Tab-separated table of C-alpha atoms and ligand atoms in Angstrom:
chain	number	residue	atom	x	y	z
A	1	MET	CA	-12.738	-10.532	-3.138
A	2	ARG	CA	-14.560	-8.652	0.122
A	3	THR	CA	-11.617	-6.906	2.007
A	4	LEU	CA	-12.750	-5.656	5.562
A	5	THR	CA	-10.846	-3.489	8.364
A	6	GLY	CA	-11.836	-1.408	10.908
A	7	ILE	CA	-10.157	1.449	12.363
A	8	GLN	CA	-10.475	1.878	16.508
A	9	PRO	CA	-11.101	5.898	16.936
A	10	SER	CA	-8.722	5.579	20.034
A	11	GLY	CA	-6.605	8.268	19.261
A	12	LYS	CA	-4.179	10.478	16.556
A	13	LEU	CA	-3.656	8.220	13.936
A	14	HIS	CA	0.283	8.475	13.642
A	15	TRP	CA	2.973	7.943	10.872
A	16	GLY	CA	2.942	3.721	12.011
A	17	ASN	CA	-0.575	3.425	10.940
A	18	TYR	CA	-0.299	4.817	7.899
A	19	PHE	CA	2.797	2.979	5.873
A	20	GLY	CA	1.718	-0.158	8.286
A	21	ALA	CA	-1.500	-0.333	7.332
A	22	MET	CA	-3.231	2.653	5.670
A	23	LYS	CA	-0.896	2.244	2.569
A	24	SER	CA	-1.591	-0.834	2.172
A	25	MET	CA	-5.505	-0.442	2.606
A	26	PHE	CA	-5.455	2.007	-0.084
A	27	ASP	CA	-3.402	-0.300	-2.542
A	28	LEU	CA	-6.327	-2.515	-2.307
A	29	GLN	CA	-8.876	-0.364	-2.634
A	30	GLU	CA	-7.998	-0.968	-6.726
A	31	LYS	CA	-8.922	-4.771	-6.531
A	32	GLY	CA	-12.264	-6.336	-5.253
A	33	GLU	CA	-14.575	-4.839	-3.036
A	34	ASN	CA	-13.143	-2.519	-0.478
A	35	PHE	CA	-15.427	-1.886	3.480
A	36	MET	CA	-13.649	0.511	5.892
A	37	PHE	CA	-15.604	1.249	9.777
A	38	ILE	CA	-14.850	3.109	12.017
A	39	ALA	CA	-14.914	0.503	14.918
A	40	ASN	CA	-16.401	3.595	17.568
A	41	PHE	CA	-18.600	0.838	19.462
A	42	HIS	CA	-14.647	-1.184	20.016
A	43	ALA	CA	-13.706	2.283	21.090
A	44	MET	CA	-16.282	3.211	24.197
A	45	THR	CA	-13.861	-0.483	25.574
A	46	THR	CA	-11.522	2.772	26.275
A	47	VAL	CA	-12.841	5.829	25.396
A	48	ARG	CA	-15.141	7.332	28.270
A	49	ASP	CA	-15.867	10.730	27.177
A	50	GLY	CA	-18.749	11.514	24.055
A	51	ALA	CA	-16.912	13.978	22.221
A	52	THR	CA	-14.362	12.718	22.681
A	53	LEU	CA	-15.562	9.674	21.105
A	54	ARG	CA	-17.254	11.794	18.451
A	55	ALA	CA	-14.563	13.829	17.663
A	56	ALA	CA	-11.631	11.456	17.677
A	57	THR	CA	-14.767	9.413	15.185
A	58	ARG	CA	-15.343	12.541	12.452
A	59	ASP	CA	-10.973	12.147	12.655
A	60	VAL	CA	-10.824	9.124	11.594
A	61	ALA	CA	-12.726	9.794	8.972
A	62	LEU	CA	-10.678	12.944	7.670
A	63	ASP	CA	-7.628	11.288	8.033
A	64	TYR	CA	-8.423	8.597	5.879
A	65	LEU	CA	-10.324	10.586	2.916
A	66	ALA	CA	-7.144	12.526	3.315
A	67	CYS	CA	-4.514	10.029	2.192
A	68	GLY	CA	-6.438	8.604	-0.009
A	69	LEU	CA	-9.671	6.654	0.305
A	70	ASP	CA	-12.041	6.935	-2.131
A	71	PRO	CA	-15.182	6.929	-1.351
A	72	GLU	CA	-16.720	5.404	-4.534
A	73	LYS	CA	-14.148	2.271	-4.301
A	74	THR	CA	-14.437	1.812	-0.548
A	75	VAL	CA	-17.601	1.697	1.458
A	76	MET	CA	-16.860	3.552	5.004
A	77	TYR	CA	-18.925	3.889	8.133
A	78	ARG	CA	-18.980	4.574	11.332
A	79	GLN	CA	-19.943	1.165	12.839
A	80	SER	CA	-22.576	2.605	14.955
A	81	ASP	CA	-24.628	3.163	12.116
A	82	VAL	CA	-24.893	-0.815	11.577
A	83	PRO	CA	-26.304	-1.472	14.477
A	84	GLU	CA	-27.483	-5.003	13.407
A	85	VAL	CA	-23.991	-6.127	14.249
A	86	GLN	CA	-24.567	-5.391	18.086
A	87	GLU	CA	-27.098	-7.833	17.430
A	88	LEU	CA	-25.169	-10.365	15.672
A	89	ALA	CA	-23.206	-10.468	18.506
A	90	TRP	CA	-25.934	-11.153	21.014
A	91	TYR	CA	-26.325	-15.020	18.591
A	92	LEU	CA	-23.118	-15.076	18.867
A	93	SER	CA	-22.437	-14.478	22.225
A	94	CYS	CA	-25.098	-17.338	22.938
A	95	LEU	CA	-22.339	-19.748	21.250
A	96	THR	CA	-19.341	-17.924	22.891
A	97	PRO	CA	-17.602	-20.790	25.637
A	98	MET	CA	-16.383	-18.192	28.102
A	99	GLY	CA	-12.618	-19.722	28.717
A	100	LEU	CA	-12.146	-18.930	24.319
A	101	LEU	CA	-12.530	-15.003	25.235
A	102	GLU	CA	-10.647	-16.207	28.655
A	103	ARG	CA	-7.396	-16.957	26.459
A	104	CYS	CA	-7.666	-13.816	24.822
A	105	HIS	CA	-4.262	-11.910	24.963
A	106	SER	CA	-5.465	-8.364	23.866
A	107	TYR	CA	-7.891	-8.149	27.146
A	108	LYS	CA	-5.125	-9.803	29.004
A	109	ASP	CA	-2.544	-7.600	27.615
A	110	LYS	CA	-5.373	-4.439	28.128
A	111	MET	CA	-6.046	-5.491	31.876
A	112	ALA	CA	-2.351	-5.727	32.526
A	113	HIS	CA	-1.908	-2.247	31.210
A	114	GLY	CA	-4.499	-1.167	34.046
A	115	PHE	CA	-7.734	-0.534	31.962
A	116	ASP	CA	-11.084	-2.080	33.521
A	117	ALA	CA	-12.007	-5.308	33.784
A	118	THR	CA	-15.544	-4.833	31.651
A	119	HIS	CA	-17.715	-7.316	30.358
A	120	GLY	CA	-17.682	-4.791	27.363
A	121	LEU	CA	-14.167	-5.012	27.103
A	122	PHE	CA	-13.883	-8.625	27.833
A	123	ALA	CA	-16.614	-9.515	24.952
A	124	TYR	CA	-14.873	-7.483	22.994
A	125	PRO	CA	-13.593	-10.828	19.840
A	126	VAL	CA	-17.759	-11.029	19.818
A	127	LEU	CA	-18.654	-8.128	18.392
A	128	MET	CA	-15.526	-8.357	16.609
A	129	ALA	CA	-16.621	-11.607	14.785
A	130	ALA	CA	-20.183	-10.749	14.394
A	131	ASP	CA	-18.421	-7.348	12.255
A	132	ILE	CA	-16.896	-9.334	9.945
A	133	LEU	CA	-19.548	-11.709	9.393
A	134	ILE	CA	-22.606	-9.566	8.984
A	135	MET	CA	-20.318	-8.153	6.052
A	136	ASN	CA	-19.814	-11.797	4.565
A	137	ALA	CA	-15.987	-10.443	4.523
A	138	ASP	CA	-13.087	-13.352	2.656
A	139	LEU	CA	-10.277	-11.217	4.008
A	140	VAL	CA	-9.596	-8.233	6.974
A	141	PRO	CA	-6.188	-6.547	7.070
A	142	VAL	CA	-4.902	-6.668	10.525
A	143	GLY	CA	-1.887	-6.038	12.657
A	144	LYS	CA	0.136	-9.205	14.104
A	145	ASP	CA	-1.808	-8.269	17.550
A	146	GLN	CA	-5.725	-8.760	16.322
A	147	LYS	CA	-4.695	-12.478	15.071
A	148	GLN	CA	-6.022	-14.091	17.410
A	149	HIS	CA	-9.837	-12.308	16.877
A	150	LEU	CA	-9.522	-13.377	13.592
A	151	GLU	CA	-8.912	-16.864	14.722
A	152	VAL	CA	-12.121	-16.521	17.174
A	153	THR	CA	-13.877	-15.425	14.331
A	154	ARG	CA	-13.879	-18.203	12.529
A	155	ASP	CA	-13.956	-20.492	15.950
A	156	LEU	CA	-17.614	-18.319	16.339
A	157	ALA	CA	-18.128	-18.706	13.112
A	158	GLN	CA	-18.086	-22.314	12.406
A	159	LYS	CA	-20.320	-23.378	15.582
A	160	PHE	CA	-22.893	-21.098	14.245
A	161	ASN	CA	-22.718	-23.158	11.094
A	162	ASN	CA	-23.072	-26.337	13.763
A	163	ALA	CA	-25.875	-25.245	15.278
A	164	TYR	CA	-27.472	-23.470	13.038
A	165	GLY	CA	-26.610	-24.340	8.857
A	166	GLU	CA	-23.945	-23.040	6.547
A	167	ILE	CA	-24.635	-19.566	6.879
A	168	PHE	CA	-21.128	-18.021	7.249
A	169	LYS	CA	-17.886	-17.619	4.976
A	170	LEU	CA	-15.536	-18.013	6.965
A	171	PRO	CA	-13.243	-15.198	7.092
A	172	ASP	CA	-9.099	-15.298	5.920
A	173	ALA	CA	-6.783	-12.804	8.359
A	174	TYR	CA	-4.117	-10.741	5.708
A	175	ILE	CA	-1.178	-10.094	7.661
A	176	PRO	CA	1.290	-8.745	5.500
A	177	GLU	CA	4.523	-10.025	6.630
A	178	THR	CA	6.400	-7.424	4.300
A	179	VAL	CA	5.268	-4.265	6.322
A	180	ALA	CA	8.207	-3.367	7.943
A	181	THR	CA	7.763	-1.851	11.699
A	182	ILE	CA	8.121	1.594	11.512
A	183	PRO	CA	10.232	3.068	14.418
A	184	GLY	CA	9.046	5.921	16.547
A	185	THR	CA	11.369	8.692	18.218
A	186	ASP	CA	12.843	6.949	20.543
A	187	GLY	CA	13.613	4.228	17.925
A	188	GLN	CA	11.099	1.437	19.410
A	189	LYS	CA	8.154	0.382	17.770
A	190	MET	CA	6.332	3.568	16.752
A	191	SER	CA	2.560	3.296	18.992
A	192	LYS	CA	0.511	5.757	20.872
A	193	SER	CA	0.985	3.280	23.750
A	194	TYR	CA	5.087	3.804	23.622
A	195	HIS	CA	4.011	8.086	23.527
A	196	ASN	CA	6.751	7.925	20.190
A	197	THR	CA	4.480	8.962	17.045
A	198	ILE	CA	4.887	11.777	14.805
A	199	GLU	CA	0.804	11.925	14.426
A	200	LEU	CA	-0.295	12.846	10.537
A	201	PHE	CA	-1.415	15.166	10.997
A	202	GLU	CA	0.109	17.876	14.154
A	203	ASP	CA	1.028	20.974	13.794
A	204	ALA	CA	4.332	21.368	11.252
A	205	LYS	CA	6.171	23.261	14.680
A	206	SER	CA	5.464	19.695	16.567
A	207	ILE	CA	6.153	17.705	13.891
A	208	LYS	CA	9.214	19.526	13.473
A	209	LYS	CA	10.515	19.188	17.060
A	210	LYS	CA	9.830	15.479	16.991
A	211	VAL	CA	11.662	14.711	13.644
A	212	MET	CA	14.534	16.842	15.133
A	213	GLY	CA	14.393	14.937	18.817
A	214	ILE	CA	14.427	11.470	16.711
A	215	VAL	CA	16.808	9.731	19.144
A	216	THR	CA	20.455	8.673	17.303
A	217	ASP	CA	23.435	7.522	18.891
A	218	SER	CA	26.254	9.925	18.966
A	219	THR	CA	28.801	8.638	15.839
A	220	PRO	CA	29.996	12.671	15.478
A	221	MET	CA	29.501	14.488	12.031
A	222	GLU	CA	32.407	13.781	10.328
A	223	SER	CA	32.887	9.662	10.699
A	224	PRO	CA	31.597	6.645	8.396
A	225	LYS	CA	27.832	5.704	10.199
A	226	VAL	CA	26.148	2.566	8.635
A	227	PRO	CA	22.559	3.712	7.484
A	228	GLU	CA	20.727	0.075	8.280
A	229	GLY	CA	18.801	0.149	11.754
A	230	ASN	CA	18.935	3.824	11.734
A	231	SER	CA	15.493	5.251	12.575
A	232	ILE	CA	16.213	8.631	10.761
A	233	TYR	CA	17.453	6.102	7.474
A	234	GLU	CA	14.643	3.789	8.518
A	235	LEU	CA	11.847	6.095	8.603
A	236	TYR	CA	13.120	8.112	5.487
A	237	LYS	CA	12.865	5.115	3.285
A	238	LEU	CA	9.190	5.650	3.992
A	239	PHE	CA	8.932	8.835	2.386
A	240	ALA	CA	12.124	8.960	-0.475
A	241	THR	CA	12.654	7.845	-3.987
A	242	LYS	CA	14.964	5.059	-4.039
A	243	GLU	CA	17.698	7.330	-5.627
A	244	GLU	CA	17.281	9.565	-2.418
A	245	VAL	CA	17.405	6.442	-0.205
A	246	GLU	CA	19.974	5.976	-2.253
A	247	ALA	CA	22.119	8.828	-2.009
A	248	MET	CA	21.251	9.441	1.565
A	249	ALA	CA	23.033	6.003	2.585
A	250	ALA	CA	25.597	6.749	0.504
A	251	ALA	CA	26.365	9.650	2.068
A	252	TYR	CA	26.281	8.110	5.906
A	253	ARG	CA	28.973	5.421	4.566
A	254	ALA	CA	30.831	8.381	3.002
A	255	GLY	CA	30.790	10.813	6.464
A	256	GLY	CA	30.963	13.999	6.636
A	257	TYR	CA	27.072	13.995	7.215
A	258	GLY	CA	25.751	14.517	10.400
A	259	TYR	CA	21.782	13.046	12.098
A	260	GLY	CA	21.548	16.575	11.253
A	261	HIS	CA	21.024	16.312	7.643
A	262	ALA	CA	18.933	13.604	7.752
A	263	LYS	CA	16.312	14.765	10.097
A	264	LYS	CA	16.251	17.706	7.658
A	265	ALA	CA	15.868	15.923	4.687
A	266	LEU	CA	13.544	13.422	6.777
A	267	LEU	CA	11.483	16.022	7.260
A	268	GLU	CA	11.277	17.706	3.721
A	269	ALA	CA	10.615	14.362	1.915
A	270	TYR	CA	7.287	14.439	5.128
A	271	HIS	CA	6.487	17.605	3.599
A	272	ARG	CA	6.269	16.509	0.195
A	273	LEU	CA	3.855	13.482	0.504
A	274	PHE	CA	1.881	14.863	3.598
A	275	ASP	CA	1.250	18.795	2.430
A	276	PRO	CA	-1.117	17.827	-0.042
A	277	PHE	CA	-2.925	15.620	2.374
A	278	ARG	CA	-3.025	18.972	4.584
A	279	ALA	CA	-4.142	20.799	2.556
A	280	LYS	CA	-7.224	18.101	1.472
A	281	ARG	CA	-7.805	17.256	4.771
A	282	GLU	CA	-8.727	21.066	5.641
A	283	GLU	CA	-11.051	21.778	3.057
A	284	LEU	CA	-13.164	18.084	3.936
A	285	ALA	CA	-13.345	19.710	7.418
A	286	LYS	CA	-14.459	22.908	6.536
A	287	ASP	CA	-17.241	21.046	5.038
A	288	PRO	CA	-19.091	18.544	7.642
A	289	ALA	CA	-21.943	17.867	6.054
A	290	SER	CA	-20.407	17.001	3.200
A	291	LEU	CA	-18.570	14.592	5.752
A	292	GLU	CA	-21.521	13.618	7.146
A	293	ASP	CA	-23.305	12.533	3.811
A	294	ILE	CA	-19.871	10.437	3.001
A	295	LEU	CA	-20.969	8.280	6.202
A	296	GLN	CA	-24.563	8.231	5.590
A	297	ALA	CA	-23.583	6.815	2.470
A	298	GLY	CA	-21.182	4.072	2.890
A	299	ALA	CA	-23.799	3.652	6.480
A	300	LYS	CA	-26.364	2.686	3.521
A	301	LYS	CA	-24.303	0.307	1.377
A	302	ALA	CA	-23.093	-1.228	4.625
A	303	ARG	CA	-26.935	-2.161	6.424
A	304	ALA	CA	-28.141	-3.415	3.221
A	305	SER	CA	-25.219	-5.798	2.673
A	306	ALA	CA	-25.898	-6.860	6.248
A	307	ALA	CA	-30.057	-6.972	5.575
A	308	PRO	CA	-29.870	-10.359	3.557
A	309	VAL	CA	-27.229	-12.259	5.942
A	310	MET	CA	-29.553	-11.049	8.818
A	311	GLU	CA	-32.382	-12.003	7.308
A	312	LYS	CA	-31.019	-15.760	7.483
A	313	VAL	CA	-29.438	-15.753	10.261
A	314	ARG	CA	-32.756	-14.632	12.250
A	315	GLU	CA	-35.152	-17.019	10.283
A	316	ALA	CA	-32.413	-19.682	11.488
A	317	VAL	CA	-32.083	-18.711	15.110
A	318	GLY	CA	-35.693	-18.903	14.737
A	319	LEU	CA	-36.931	-15.724	15.312
B	1	ADP	P1	-0.353	1.811	18.086
B	1	ADP	O1	0.291	1.047	18.213
B	1	ADP	O2	-0.664	3.123	17.973
B	1	ADP	O3	-2.146	1.052	19.198
B	1	ADP	P2	-2.917	-0.103	16.155
B	1	ADP	O4	-2.411	-0.993	17.486
B	1	ADP	O5	-3.993	0.866	16.900
B	1	ADP	O6	-1.634	1.242	16.621
B	1	ADP	O7	-2.126	-0.114	14.938
B	1	ADP	C1	-3.576	0.117	14.026
B	1	ADP	C2	-2.833	-0.583	13.142
B	1	ADP	O8	-1.630	0.499	12.520
B	1	ADP	C3	-2.927	-1.712	12.806
B	1	ADP	O9	-2.665	-2.820	11.370
B	1	ADP	C4	-0.488	-1.863	12.924
B	1	ADP	O10	0.222	-3.119	12.282
B	1	ADP	C5	-0.356	-0.787	12.109
B	1	ADP	N1	0.806	-0.133	13.221
B	1	ADP	C6	0.456	0.625	14.043
B	1	ADP	N2	1.795	1.448	14.385
B	1	ADP	C7	3.185	0.220	13.658
B	1	ADP	C8	3.995	0.514	13.499
B	1	ADP	N3	4.972	1.411	14.331
B	1	ADP	N4	4.595	-0.167	12.756
B	1	ADP	C9	3.531	-1.106	11.166
B	1	ADP	N5	2.470	-0.965	11.680
B	1	ADP	C10	1.652	-0.297	12.164
B	2	LIG	N1	-9.851	-4.804	17.289
B	2	LIG	C1	-9.967	-3.784	15.896
B	2	LIG	C2	-8.187	-3.180	16.206
B	2	LIG	O1	-7.611	-2.597	17.424
B	2	LIG	C3	-10.420	-2.771	15.570
B	2	LIG	C4	-11.311	-3.835	14.852
B	2	LIG	C5	-12.816	-3.929	14.976
B	2	LIG	C6	-11.156	-4.344	14.230
B	2	LIG	N2	-13.540	-5.152	14.510
B	2	LIG	C7	-12.460	-5.007	13.461
B	2	LIG	C8	-10.693	-5.045	12.687
B	2	LIG	C9	-13.677	-6.186	12.558
B	2	LIG	C10	-10.948	-5.827	11.100
B	2	LIG	C11	-12.355	-5.932	11.853
B	2	LIG	O2	-7.660	-2.431	15.431
């Protein structure tokens, strides 16, 4: 069983990304074969500055390594280090009906948010299909918003197989329904588009300010409170032990326990989990050559995996 995930380097990773995506990936790496790549070609649809893209690409690699990605167990590579994906994207493009891409929500959403209507943004699902098919992935863990792109991938694999013979496996999306939607500082879903995120590694002062600023109702300190649905409590559940969570719930219900107390507990629980990750990240960041070695080693494995697939594909299409 091979799992493949792509992460766009288009913003700083936040608590929602960690608990909604990264953590389940680290659990998966204990089973089966895992591939994770940093989708820097994809990020070019929205990032227009070379230095920014390079730094964001490095930051994603550092964040994943610091939080638990083991490069011995997960093949981590930069998308651009496997240029064959661009080649495969072209072959798939030649089979892609315009209407299929015109129906994609993510393109329409981005347009609605004022992004330029470029060909890259429009053709993005074809490149994504190439990322997946070139690595023969069985399972692709993604957020709900990417479900349609997986349908496009399966559709293109099928069209290719119909035209040229059985070359591609049809991958499945893996969308864990059990992953809760992590609330942001304003109570809505935490998302970089809503400017309500708490980043994994922003400086401690700024994290404190954001945690202390989480929006709550105005129930007075003395009054009993309902823990379920309260953002601080919901966030605390992610970081704390079962006993700690039960203790906080009881304190909410009893009254005499304010949201300020709960925020302090949340901040402590964040530091307990993330301070070791932060220390590891600082160590890794001091040694850019070793980071590059990890990425190059990943690229080598990824290209070795892509090579036989591309050989079959070139043969089949008549090159
Ligand atoms: P953003 O909404 O900040 O742009 P992305 O769409 O890039 O985040 O999400 C990357 C991954 O992180 C996806 O798998 C997504 O499901 C997960 N994720 C992001 N925000 C949350 C959240 N608030 N709750 C749960 N999962 C999230
Ligand atoms: N489109 C994905 C996102 O925005 C990133 C991505 C690109 C991806 N290629 C992929 C995810 C292949 C899984 C598999 O989150």
